């Protein structure tokens, strides 16, 4: 069985280091895992007054529905998570009974200055609690975007961070299997 992972990048920049983390994860997914990176460029801010969902939102919601797990790349904007990532989760959470998110395993990683998105990742974990998502506790992946770990295109070069991402994906695979085992 293949685990389908929906990867969402909180940064909309093409050369984003967070997008680079997801590209690396996608190219290095373990056997039995397929990672699809969502496109948030045309997803408008959540607005309950919209009579119809925009096409980009319908596509994103279908991607959430097809995913067995989530991989969230969390940049840090002003010590918190980026609006694009929160907005994607807001759209999904408004579906009936939170069925697109409820109980799904989540792996979080991120790149930013200073402490490598640690503060924003902890805020994202708080959001996950409310949405009934199940984030992995470890390994934590924090990458400093300005340390030489990435090239000018946002591609990940640092071997230690690459190894951490491989470990994160293995842990996500095990976590997803554990959460879907019958209980009793």
Tab-separated table of N, CA and C in Angstrom:
chain	number	residue	atom	x	y	z
A	1	UNK	N	0.837	-1.187	0.000
A	1	UNK	CA	0.000	0.000	0.000
A	1	UNK	C	0.881	1.250	0.000
A	2	UNK	N	0.560	2.197	-0.839
A	2	UNK	CA	1.298	3.454	-0.911
A	2	UNK	C	0.637	4.496	-0.026
A	3	UNK	N	1.449	5.151	0.802
A	3	UNK	CA	0.964	6.247	1.638
A	3	UNK	C	1.018	7.510	0.797
A	4	UNK	N	-0.131	8.154	0.657
A	4	UNK	CA	-0.219	9.400	-0.114
A	4	UNK	C	-0.087	10.570	0.843
A	5	UNK	N	0.963	11.368	0.626
A	5	UNK	CA	1.249	12.506	1.496
A	5	UNK	C	1.013	13.797	0.716
A	6	UNK	N	0.227	14.673	1.294
A	6	UNK	CA	0.032	16.000	0.724
A	6	UNK	C	0.993	16.948	1.421
A	7	UNK	N	1.891	17.533	0.649
A	7	UNK	CA	2.861	18.491	1.171
A	7	UNK	C	2.366	19.901	0.883
A	8	UNK	N	2.417	20.754	1.902
A	8	UNK	CA	1.954	22.131	1.755
A	8	UNK	C	3.055	23.061	2.235
A	9	UNK	N	3.405	24.006	1.385
A	9	UNK	CA	4.432	24.988	1.706
A	9	UNK	C	3.768	26.300	2.103
A	10	UNK	N	4.159	26.825	3.239
A	10	UNK	CA	3.616	28.094	3.704
A	10	UNK	C	4.127	29.294	2.952
A	11	UNK	N	5.193	29.141	2.203
A	11	UNK	CA	5.728	30.239	1.395
A	11	UNK	C	5.262	30.070	-0.049
A	12	UNK	N	4.917	31.172	-0.670
A	12	UNK	CA	4.472	31.133	-2.064
A	12	UNK	C	5.612	31.395	-3.049
A	13	UNK	N	6.790	31.724	-2.547
A	13	UNK	CA	7.934	32.042	-3.403
A	13	UNK	C	8.433	30.795	-4.130
A	14	UNK	N	8.715	30.909	-5.407
A	14	UNK	CA	9.229	29.779	-6.194
A	14	UNK	C	10.585	29.312	-5.672
A	15	UNK	N	11.420	30.248	-5.221
A	15	UNK	CA	12.748	29.905	-4.723
A	15	UNK	C	12.794	29.764	-3.201
A	16	UNK	N	11.658	29.559	-2.612
A	16	UNK	CA	11.560	29.411	-1.163
A	16	UNK	C	12.392	28.225	-0.672
A	17	UNK	N	13.099	28.426	0.423
A	17	UNK	CA	13.840	27.318	1.026
A	17	UNK	C	12.876	26.284	1.613
A	18	UNK	N	11.699	26.711	2.025
A	18	UNK	CA	10.700	25.751	2.507
A	18	UNK	C	10.199	24.874	1.371
A	19	UNK	N	10.016	25.468	0.211
A	19	UNK	CA	9.651	24.686	-0.967
A	19	UNK	C	10.801	23.738	-1.323
A	20	UNK	N	12.032	24.202	-1.120
A	20	UNK	CA	13.205	23.347	-1.343
A	20	UNK	C	13.214	22.142	-0.419
A	21	UNK	N	12.800	22.335	0.830
A	21	UNK	CA	12.694	21.196	1.759
A	21	UNK	C	11.684	20.176	1.231
A	22	UNK	N	10.561	20.674	0.731
A	22	UNK	CA	9.536	19.764	0.202
A	22	UNK	C	9.990	19.069	-1.076
A	23	UNK	N	10.693	19.784	-1.930
A	23	UNK	CA	11.216	19.140	-3.152
A	23	UNK	C	12.176	18.012	-2.776
A	24	UNK	N	13.035	18.275	-1.788
A	24	UNK	CA	13.958	17.236	-1.357
A	24	UNK	C	13.177	16.047	-0.799
A	25	UNK	N	12.182	16.312	0.028
A	25	UNK	CA	11.370	15.235	0.603
A	25	UNK	C	10.686	14.431	-0.502
A	26	UNK	N	10.124	15.119	-1.472
A	26	UNK	CA	9.433	14.451	-2.576
A	26	UNK	C	10.388	13.535	-3.340
A	27	UNK	N	11.591	14.017	-3.607
A	27	UNK	CA	12.577	13.241	-4.370
A	27	UNK	C	13.187	12.110	-3.551
A	28	UNK	N	13.037	12.155	-2.235
A	28	UNK	CA	13.661	11.159	-1.360
A	28	UNK	C	12.652	10.433	-0.489
A	29	UNK	N	11.418	10.377	-0.942
A	29	UNK	CA	10.389	9.667	-0.178
A	29	UNK	C	10.760	8.196	-0.059
A	30	UNK	N	10.515	7.612	1.106
A	30	UNK	CA	10.839	6.200	1.255
A	30	UNK	C	9.926	5.318	0.394
A	31	UNK	N	10.340	4.116	0.184
A	31	UNK	CA	9.532	3.160	-0.558
A	31	UNK	C	8.153	3.063	0.090
A	32	UNK	N	7.129	3.107	-0.742
A	32	UNK	CA	5.765	3.014	-0.236
A	32	UNK	C	5.147	4.357	0.113
A	33	UNK	N	5.828	5.453	-0.223
A	33	UNK	CA	5.296	6.792	0.048
A	33	UNK	C	5.379	7.635	-1.216
A	34	UNK	N	4.288	8.328	-1.500
A	34	UNK	CA	4.265	9.271	-2.625
A	34	UNK	C	3.876	10.636	-2.073
A	35	UNK	N	4.697	11.642	-2.400
A	35	UNK	CA	4.459	13.000	-1.906
A	35	UNK	C	4.032	13.893	-3.058
A	36	UNK	N	2.901	14.552	-2.867
A	36	UNK	CA	2.390	15.525	-3.829
A	36	UNK	C	2.456	16.904	-3.175
A	37	UNK	N	3.030	17.886	-3.856
A	37	UNK	CA	3.131	19.245	-3.323
A	37	UNK	C	1.967	20.084	-3.854
A	38	UNK	N	1.165	20.601	-2.931
A	38	UNK	CA	0.015	21.431	-3.293
A	38	UNK	C	0.471	22.769	-3.858
A	39	UNK	N	-0.356	23.337	-4.720
A	39	UNK	CA	-0.111	24.661	-5.277
A	39	UNK	C	-1.116	25.626	-4.650
A	40	UNK	N	-0.623	26.557	-3.843
A	40	UNK	CA	-1.502	27.499	-3.149
A	40	UNK	C	-1.572	28.878	-3.810
A	41	UNK	N	-0.890	29.054	-4.933
A	41	UNK	CA	-0.795	30.390	-5.538
A	41	UNK	C	-2.142	31.051	-5.802
A	42	UNK	N	-3.141	30.289	-6.211
A	42	UNK	CA	-4.435	30.867	-6.565
A	42	UNK	C	-5.516	30.643	-5.515
A	43	UNK	N	-5.127	30.136	-4.343
A	43	UNK	CA	-6.107	29.886	-3.273
A	43	UNK	C	-6.363	31.207	-2.536
A	44	UNK	N	-7.593	31.726	-2.613
A	44	UNK	CA	-7.880	32.991	-1.925
A	44	UNK	C	-8.018	32.768	-0.417
A	45	UNK	N	-7.982	33.858	0.329
A	45	UNK	CA	-8.222	33.745	1.760
A	45	UNK	C	-9.615	33.180	2.009
A	46	UNK	N	-9.721	32.379	3.055
A	46	UNK	CA	-11.006	31.790	3.405
A	46	UNK	C	-12.027	32.898	3.628
A	47	UNK	N	-13.212	32.715	3.050
A	47	UNK	CA	-14.294	33.679	3.197
A	47	UNK	C	-15.605	32.906	3.168
A	48	UNK	N	-16.274	32.833	4.297
A	48	UNK	CA	-17.532	32.091	4.400
A	48	UNK	C	-18.646	32.697	3.551
A	49	UNK	N	-18.477	33.933	3.110
A	49	UNK	CA	-19.501	34.578	2.295
A	49	UNK	C	-19.463	34.166	0.828
A	50	UNK	N	-18.421	33.477	0.405
A	50	UNK	CA	-18.360	33.048	-0.992
A	50	UNK	C	-19.463	32.025	-1.265
A	51	UNK	N	-20.242	32.262	-2.300
A	51	UNK	CA	-21.340	31.347	-2.643
A	51	UNK	C	-20.813	30.029	-3.199
A	52	UNK	N	-19.734	30.102	-3.959
A	52	UNK	CA	-19.121	28.895	-4.534
A	52	UNK	C	-17.640	28.888	-4.214
A	53	UNK	N	-17.113	27.699	-4.046
A	53	UNK	CA	-15.676	27.575	-3.818
A	53	UNK	C	-14.941	27.844	-5.129
A	54	UNK	N	-13.890	28.668	-5.083
A	54	UNK	CA	-13.065	28.868	-6.280
A	54	UNK	C	-12.427	27.547	-6.704
A	55	UNK	N	-12.104	27.432	-7.976
A	55	UNK	CA	-11.536	26.194	-8.523
A	55	UNK	C	-10.278	25.759	-7.776
A	56	UNK	N	-9.403	26.708	-7.436
A	56	UNK	CA	-8.169	26.359	-6.722
A	56	UNK	C	-8.469	25.762	-5.349
A	57	UNK	N	-9.526	26.231	-4.718
A	57	UNK	CA	-9.922	25.687	-3.410
A	57	UNK	C	-10.472	24.279	-3.583
A	58	UNK	N	-11.310	24.067	-4.582
A	58	UNK	CA	-11.859	22.724	-4.832
A	58	UNK	C	-10.741	21.726	-5.097
A	59	UNK	N	-9.740	22.139	-5.857
A	59	UNK	CA	-8.595	21.266	-6.131
A	59	UNK	C	-7.863	20.939	-4.839
A	60	UNK	N	-7.592	21.954	-4.021
A	60	UNK	CA	-6.894	21.746	-2.756
A	60	UNK	C	-7.683	20.813	-1.842
A	61	UNK	N	-8.979	20.998	-1.745
A	61	UNK	CA	-9.798	20.148	-0.885
A	61	UNK	C	-9.799	18.699	-1.369
A	62	UNK	N	-9.786	18.504	-2.679
A	62	UNK	CA	-9.694	17.144	-3.224
A	62	UNK	C	-8.350	16.523	-2.862
A	63	UNK	N	-7.295	17.311	-2.902
A	63	UNK	CA	-5.960	16.812	-2.523
A	63	UNK	C	-5.933	16.413	-1.043
A	64	UNK	N	-6.570	17.209	-0.187
A	64	UNK	CA	-6.682	16.838	1.225
A	64	UNK	C	-7.441	15.520	1.367
A	65	UNK	N	-8.520	15.372	0.615
A	65	UNK	CA	-9.342	14.157	0.711
A	65	UNK	C	-8.565	12.912	0.311
A	66	UNK	N	-7.687	13.042	-0.665
A	66	UNK	CA	-6.927	11.896	-1.164
A	66	UNK	C	-5.697	11.570	-0.311
A	67	UNK	N	-5.320	12.462	0.586
A	67	UNK	CA	-4.093	12.292	1.371
A	67	UNK	C	-4.315	11.406	2.589
A	68	UNK	N	-3.337	10.545	2.816
A	68	UNK	CA	-3.314	9.726	4.033
A	68	UNK	C	-2.601	10.462	5.161
A	69	UNK	N	-1.739	11.403	4.806
A	69	UNK	CA	-0.936	12.147	5.776
A	69	UNK	C	-0.559	13.491	5.170
A	70	UNK	N	-0.075	14.390	6.027
A	70	UNK	CA	0.329	15.719	5.591
A	70	UNK	C	1.790	15.969	5.939
A	71	UNK	N	2.464	16.734	5.094
A	71	UNK	CA	3.818	17.203	5.336
A	71	UNK	C	3.766	18.720	5.179
A	72	UNK	N	3.961	19.438	6.283
A	72	UNK	CA	3.784	20.881	6.284
A	72	UNK	C	5.119	21.591	6.429
A	73	UNK	N	5.459	22.402	5.433
A	73	UNK	CA	6.672	23.217	5.471
A	73	UNK	C	6.286	24.590	5.999
A	74	UNK	N	6.800	24.892	7.174
A	74	UNK	CA	6.334	26.040	7.934
A	74	UNK	C	7.392	27.127	8.029
A	75	UNK	N	7.330	28.156	7.165
A	75	UNK	CA	8.224	29.289	7.340
A	75	UNK	C	7.827	30.073	8.593
A	76	UNK	N	8.627	31.044	8.942
A	76	UNK	CA	8.313	31.855	10.118
A	76	UNK	C	8.188	33.313	9.700
A	77	UNK	N	6.990	33.857	9.870
A	77	UNK	CA	6.738	35.262	9.591
A	77	UNK	C	6.381	35.925	10.915
A	78	UNK	N	7.206	36.848	11.367
A	78	UNK	CA	6.926	37.570	12.615
A	78	UNK	C	6.672	36.624	13.801
A	79	UNK	N	7.529	35.630	13.927
A	79	UNK	CA	7.488	34.641	15.016
A	79	UNK	C	6.295	33.688	14.935
A	80	UNK	N	5.621	33.614	13.802
A	80	UNK	CA	4.466	32.730	13.701
A	80	UNK	C	4.396	32.118	12.305
A	81	UNK	N	3.371	31.296	12.083
A	81	UNK	CA	3.253	30.612	10.801
A	81	UNK	C	2.746	31.544	9.705
A	82	UNK	N	3.064	31.189	8.491
A	82	UNK	CA	2.723	32.000	7.323
A	82	UNK	C	1.231	31.900	7.000
A	83	UNK	N	0.644	32.997	6.531
A	83	UNK	CA	-0.789	33.004	6.225
A	83	UNK	C	-1.207	31.978	5.176
A	84	UNK	N	-0.380	31.710	4.184
A	84	UNK	CA	-0.778	30.766	3.130
A	84	UNK	C	-1.006	29.365	3.697
A	85	UNK	N	-0.157	28.943	4.614
A	85	UNK	CA	-0.305	27.624	5.234
A	85	UNK	C	-1.543	27.585	6.124
A	86	UNK	N	-1.707	28.595	6.953
A	86	UNK	CA	-2.878	28.642	7.835
A	86	UNK	C	-4.160	28.698	7.018
A	87	UNK	N	-4.149	29.450	5.921
A	87	UNK	CA	-5.320	29.572	5.063
A	87	UNK	C	-5.716	28.224	4.453
A	88	UNK	N	-4.735	27.452	4.010
A	88	UNK	CA	-5.037	26.124	3.449
A	88	UNK	C	-5.710	25.243	4.506
A	89	UNK	N	-5.198	25.288	5.719
A	89	UNK	CA	-5.806	24.509	6.805
A	89	UNK	C	-7.192	25.042	7.155
A	90	UNK	N	-7.369	26.366	7.106
A	90	UNK	CA	-8.684	26.957	7.384
A	90	UNK	C	-9.726	26.467	6.379
A	91	UNK	N	-9.386	26.479	5.094
A	91	UNK	CA	-10.327	25.982	4.078
A	91	UNK	C	-10.702	24.529	4.359
A	92	UNK	N	-9.709	23.689	4.612
A	92	UNK	CA	-9.983	22.261	4.832
A	92	UNK	C	-10.807	22.034	6.098
A	93	UNK	N	-10.569	22.839	7.111
A	93	UNK	CA	-11.260	22.636	8.390
A	93	UNK	C	-12.741	22.994	8.329
A	94	UNK	N	-13.135	23.727	7.315
A	94	UNK	CA	-14.533	24.148	7.214
A	94	UNK	C	-15.419	23.115	6.520
A	95	UNK	N	-14.846	22.044	6.071
A	95	UNK	CA	-15.657	20.979	5.482
A	95	UNK	C	-16.409	20.246	6.592
A	96	UNK	N	-17.556	19.652	6.287
A	96	UNK	CA	-18.391	19.028	7.326
A	96	UNK	C	-17.613	18.055	8.215
A	97	UNK	N	-17.822	18.208	9.507
A	97	UNK	CA	-17.226	17.347	10.532
A	97	UNK	C	-15.700	17.310	10.475
A	98	UNK	N	-15.081	18.298	9.866
A	98	UNK	CA	-13.622	18.357	9.769
A	98	UNK	C	-13.059	17.061	9.175
A	99	UNK	N	-13.812	16.421	8.296
A	99	UNK	CA	-13.432	15.094	7.797
A	99	UNK	C	-12.153	15.076	6.959
A	100	UNK	N	-11.733	16.208	6.431
A	100	UNK	CA	-10.511	16.230	5.625
A	100	UNK	C	-9.242	16.224	6.480
A	101	UNK	N	-9.364	16.617	7.730
A	101	UNK	CA	-8.194	16.725	8.601
A	101	UNK	C	-8.231	15.770	9.797
A	102	UNK	N	-9.380	15.530	10.336
A	102	UNK	CA	-9.545	14.780	11.574
A	102	UNK	C	-8.767	13.460	11.565
A	103	UNK	N	-7.833	13.354	12.526
A	103	UNK	CA	-7.100	12.120	12.726
A	103	UNK	C	-5.916	11.885	11.808
A	104	UNK	N	-5.636	12.815	10.905
A	104	UNK	CA	-4.523	12.593	9.961
A	104	UNK	C	-3.179	12.834	10.633
A	105	UNK	N	-2.211	11.978	10.312
A	105	UNK	CA	-0.853	12.209	10.798
A	105	UNK	C	-0.196	13.344	10.021
A	106	UNK	N	0.682	14.084	10.721
A	106	UNK	CA	1.327	15.255	10.149
A	106	UNK	C	2.807	15.241	10.513
A	107	UNK	N	3.630	15.559	9.537
A	107	UNK	CA	5.045	15.827	9.785
A	107	UNK	C	5.275	17.300	9.472
A	108	UNK	N	6.069	17.954	10.313
A	108	UNK	CA	6.321	19.388	10.170
A	108	UNK	C	7.825	19.606	10.016
A	109	UNK	N	8.172	20.504	9.111
A	109	UNK	CA	9.556	20.927	8.946
A	109	UNK	C	9.526	22.380	8.529
A	110	UNK	N	10.656	23.044	8.596
A	110	UNK	CA	10.636	24.428	8.184
A	110	UNK	C	11.992	25.080	8.157
A	111	UNK	N	12.033	26.167	7.412
A	111	UNK	CA	13.244	26.942	7.228
A	111	UNK	C	12.923	28.411	7.461
A	112	UNK	N	13.812	29.070	8.180
A	112	UNK	CA	13.676	30.505	8.433
A	112	UNK	C	15.011	31.001	8.963
A	113	UNK	N	15.066	32.261	9.306
A	113	UNK	CA	16.275	32.795	9.910
A	113	UNK	C	16.406	32.343	11.353
A	114	UNK	N	17.504	32.736	11.961
A	114	UNK	CA	17.709	32.494	13.391
A	114	UNK	C	17.524	31.059	13.824
A	115	UNK	N	16.385	30.782	14.439
A	115	UNK	CA	16.123	29.469	15.030
A	115	UNK	C	15.434	28.512	14.060
A	116	UNK	N	15.464	28.829	12.781
A	116	UNK	CA	14.987	27.903	11.766
A	116	UNK	C	13.523	27.539	11.828
A	117	UNK	N	12.658	28.456	12.097
A	117	UNK	CA	11.195	28.311	12.131
A	117	UNK	C	10.670	27.572	13.348
A	118	UNK	N	11.456	27.454	14.388
A	118	UNK	CA	10.994	26.727	15.580
A	118	UNK	C	9.760	27.378	16.202
A	119	UNK	N	9.742	28.699	16.294
A	119	UNK	CA	8.588	29.362	16.911
A	119	UNK	C	7.322	29.140	16.089
A	120	UNK	N	7.427	29.256	14.782
A	120	UNK	CA	6.242	29.067	13.946
A	120	UNK	C	5.776	27.616	13.979
A	121	UNK	N	6.714	26.691	14.043
A	121	UNK	CA	6.320	25.283	14.114
A	121	UNK	C	5.549	24.991	15.405
A	122	UNK	N	5.942	25.623	16.495
A	122	UNK	CA	5.210	25.402	17.744
A	122	UNK	C	3.820	26.019	17.680
A	123	UNK	N	3.670	27.145	16.997
A	123	UNK	CA	2.330	27.699	16.787
A	123	UNK	C	1.498	26.763	15.914
A	124	UNK	N	2.131	26.209	14.884
A	124	UNK	CA	1.419	25.276	14.009
A	124	UNK	C	0.952	24.052	14.796
A	125	UNK	N	1.758	23.586	15.714
A	125	UNK	CA	1.345	22.448	16.549
A	125	UNK	C	0.086	22.782	17.348
A	126	UNK	N	-0.045	24.021	17.814
A	126	UNK	CA	-1.253	24.428	18.529
A	126	UNK	C	-2.472	24.367	17.600
A	127	UNK	N	-2.297	24.812	16.364
A	127	UNK	CA	-3.375	24.739	15.385
A	127	UNK	C	-3.744	23.278	15.136
A	128	UNK	N	-2.746	22.412	15.040
A	128	UNK	CA	-2.990	20.982	14.808
A	128	UNK	C	-3.849	20.376	15.909
A	129	UNK	N	-3.633	20.797	17.150
A	129	UNK	CA	-4.432	20.280	18.268
A	129	UNK	C	-5.904	20.574	18.023
A	130	UNK	N	-6.221	21.822	17.699
A	130	UNK	CA	-7.611	22.188	17.482
A	130	UNK	C	-8.221	21.442	16.291
A	131	UNK	N	-7.418	21.220	15.250
A	131	UNK	CA	-7.929	20.584	14.032
A	131	UNK	C	-7.961	19.066	14.128
A	132	UNK	N	-7.564	18.519	15.269
A	132	UNK	CA	-7.532	17.074	15.500
A	132	UNK	C	-6.579	16.364	14.536
A	133	UNK	N	-5.495	17.066	14.186
A	133	UNK	CA	-4.401	16.463	13.424
A	133	UNK	C	-3.428	15.850	14.421
A	134	UNK	N	-2.641	14.888	13.977
A	134	UNK	CA	-1.707	14.201	14.867
A	134	UNK	C	-0.268	14.394	14.401
A	135	UNK	N	0.367	15.494	14.855
A	135	UNK	CA	1.749	15.740	14.431
A	135	UNK	C	2.744	14.809	15.124
A	136	UNK	N	3.769	14.452	14.382
A	136	UNK	CA	4.891	13.709	14.949
A	136	UNK	C	5.585	14.588	15.975
A	137	UNK	N	6.065	13.975	17.038
A	137	UNK	CA	6.855	14.726	18.012
A	137	UNK	C	8.307	14.863	17.574
A	138	UNK	N	8.848	13.805	17.009
A	138	UNK	CA	10.255	13.790	16.613
A	138	UNK	C	10.415	12.957	15.365
A	139	UNK	N	11.396	13.217	14.552
A	139	UNK	CA	12.394	14.264	14.717
A	139	UNK	C	11.842	15.627	14.336
A	140	UNK	N	12.409	16.655	14.940
A	140	UNK	CA	12.073	18.015	14.568
A	140	UNK	C	13.087	18.463	13.513
A	141	UNK	N	12.600	19.160	12.493
A	141	UNK	CA	13.478	19.625	11.422
A	141	UNK	C	13.377	21.146	11.336
A	142	UNK	N	14.445	21.806	11.803
A	142	UNK	CA	14.561	23.261	11.752
A	142	UNK	C	15.780	23.591	10.907
A	143	UNK	N	15.598	24.366	9.846
A	143	UNK	CA	16.710	24.720	8.971
A	143	UNK	C	16.882	26.234	8.942
A	144	UNK	N	18.115	26.694	9.106
A	144	UNK	CA	18.394	28.121	8.991
A	144	UNK	C	18.538	28.446	7.501
A	145	UNK	N	17.658	29.279	7.017
A	145	UNK	CA	17.609	29.605	5.585
A	145	UNK	C	18.808	30.403	5.101
A	146	UNK	N	19.578	30.963	6.029
A	146	UNK	CA	20.664	31.866	5.651
A	146	UNK	C	22.037	31.342	6.056
A	147	UNK	N	22.142	30.051	6.280
A	147	UNK	CA	23.378	29.459	6.797
A	147	UNK	C	24.227	28.789	5.726
A	148	UNK	N	23.817	28.856	4.470
A	148	UNK	CA	24.525	28.150	3.413
A	148	UNK	C	23.986	26.746	3.182
A	149	UNK	N	22.889	26.399	3.849
A	149	UNK	CA	22.289	25.072	3.694
A	149	UNK	C	21.512	24.934	2.385
A	150	UNK	N	21.271	26.065	1.702
A	150	UNK	CA	20.479	26.083	0.475
A	150	UNK	C	21.235	26.838	-0.616
A	151	UNK	N	20.983	26.476	-1.875
A	151	UNK	CA	21.551	27.245	-2.973
A	151	UNK	C	20.636	28.432	-3.298
A	152	UNK	N	20.984	29.230	-4.306
A	152	UNK	CA	20.210	30.429	-4.642
A	152	UNK	C	18.819	30.122	-5.203
A	153	UNK	N	18.572	28.873	-5.561
A	153	UNK	CA	17.246	28.456	-6.054
A	153	UNK	C	16.368	27.897	-4.931
A	154	UNK	N	16.923	27.826	-3.720
A	154	UNK	CA	16.172	27.281	-2.596
A	154	UNK	C	16.332	25.783	-2.422
A	155	UNK	N	17.228	25.169	-3.172
A	155	UNK	CA	17.439	23.723	-3.067
A	155	UNK	C	18.305	23.399	-1.858
A	156	UNK	N	17.944	22.357	-1.154
A	156	UNK	CA	18.641	21.935	0.060
A	156	UNK	C	19.971	21.283	-0.284
A	157	UNK	N	21.046	21.764	0.335
A	157	UNK	CA	22.384	21.225	0.109
A	157	UNK	C	22.944	20.520	1.344
A	158	UNK	N	22.492	20.884	2.515
A	158	UNK	CA	23.066	20.427	3.778
A	158	UNK	C	22.749	18.946	4.052
A	159	UNK	N	23.791	18.142	4.193
A	159	UNK	CA	23.637	16.695	4.388
A	159	UNK	C	22.915	16.357	5.692
A	160	UNK	N	23.208	17.074	6.769
A	160	UNK	CA	22.571	16.788	8.060
A	160	UNK	C	21.057	17.021	7.983
A	161	UNK	N	20.657	18.121	7.357
A	161	UNK	CA	19.227	18.401	7.216
A	161	UNK	C	18.589	17.377	6.280
A	162	UNK	N	19.291	16.989	5.222
A	162	UNK	CA	18.780	15.943	4.334
A	162	UNK	C	18.532	14.651	5.118
A	163	UNK	N	19.476	14.278	5.968
A	163	UNK	CA	19.321	13.067	6.783
A	163	UNK	C	18.145	13.202	7.745
A	164	UNK	N	17.977	14.402	8.332
A	164	UNK	CA	16.845	14.636	9.237
A	164	UNK	C	15.515	14.486	8.508
A	165	UNK	N	15.455	14.955	7.265
A	165	UNK	CA	14.213	14.832	6.488
A	165	UNK	C	13.940	13.363	6.165
A	166	UNK	N	14.954	12.626	5.799
A	166	UNK	CA	14.760	11.185	5.550
A	166	UNK	C	14.216	10.496	6.801
A	167	UNK	N	14.771	10.843	7.969
A	167	UNK	CA	14.292	10.270	9.227
A	167	UNK	C	12.851	10.687	9.509
A	168	UNK	N	12.534	11.956	9.218
A	168	UNK	CA	11.176	12.454	9.413
A	168	UNK	C	10.185	11.680	8.549
A	169	UNK	N	10.540	11.433	7.300
A	169	UNK	CA	9.643	10.707	6.393
A	169	UNK	C	9.462	9.256	6.833
A	170	UNK	N	10.520	8.633	7.294
A	170	UNK	CA	10.404	7.259	7.823
A	170	UNK	C	9.477	7.251	9.040
A	171	UNK	N	9.654	8.230	9.926
A	171	UNK	CA	8.811	8.321	11.121
A	171	UNK	C	7.351	8.589	10.740
A	172	UNK	N	7.125	9.419	9.715
A	172	UNK	CA	5.761	9.684	9.257
A	172	UNK	C	5.123	8.417	8.718
A	173	UNK	N	5.874	7.649	7.970
A	173	UNK	CA	5.364	6.393	7.440
A	173	UNK	C	4.941	5.457	8.576
A	174	UNK	N	5.776	5.319	9.565
A	174	UNK	CA	5.450	4.464	10.723
A	174	UNK	C	4.273	5.019	11.514
A	175	UNK	N	4.237	6.337	11.705
A	175	UNK	CA	3.163	6.999	12.443
A	175	UNK	C	1.823	6.808	11.732
A	176	UNK	N	1.821	6.951	10.414
A	176	UNK	CA	0.590	6.782	9.645
A	176	UNK	C	0.073	5.356	9.797
A	177	UNK	N	0.977	4.381	9.711
A	177	UNK	CA	0.571	2.975	9.859
A	177	UNK	C	0.041	2.716	11.261
A	178	UNK	N	0.682	3.282	12.248
A	178	UNK	CA	0.270	3.091	13.641
A	178	UNK	C	-1.112	3.694	13.889
A	179	UNK	N	-1.365	4.863	13.333
A	179	UNK	CA	-2.650	5.531	13.552
A	179	UNK	C	-3.797	4.842	12.829
A	180	UNK	N	-3.488	4.076	11.775
A	180	UNK	CA	-4.563	3.438	11.018
A	180	UNK	C	-4.770	1.978	11.400
A	181	UNK	N	-3.983	1.463	12.336
A	181	UNK	CA	-4.188	0.091	12.800
A	181	UNK	C	-5.512	0.010	13.550
A	182	UNK	N	-6.227	-1.108	13.394
A	182	UNK	CA	-7.465	-1.245	14.164
A	182	UNK	C	-7.154	-1.314	15.664
A	183	UNK	N	-7.950	-0.643	16.449
A	183	UNK	CA	-7.760	-0.649	17.898
A	183	UNK	C	-8.726	-1.637	18.538
A	184	UNK	N	-8.266	-2.285	19.578
A	184	UNK	CA	-9.202	-3.164	20.256
A	184	UNK	C	-8.531	-4.319	20.764
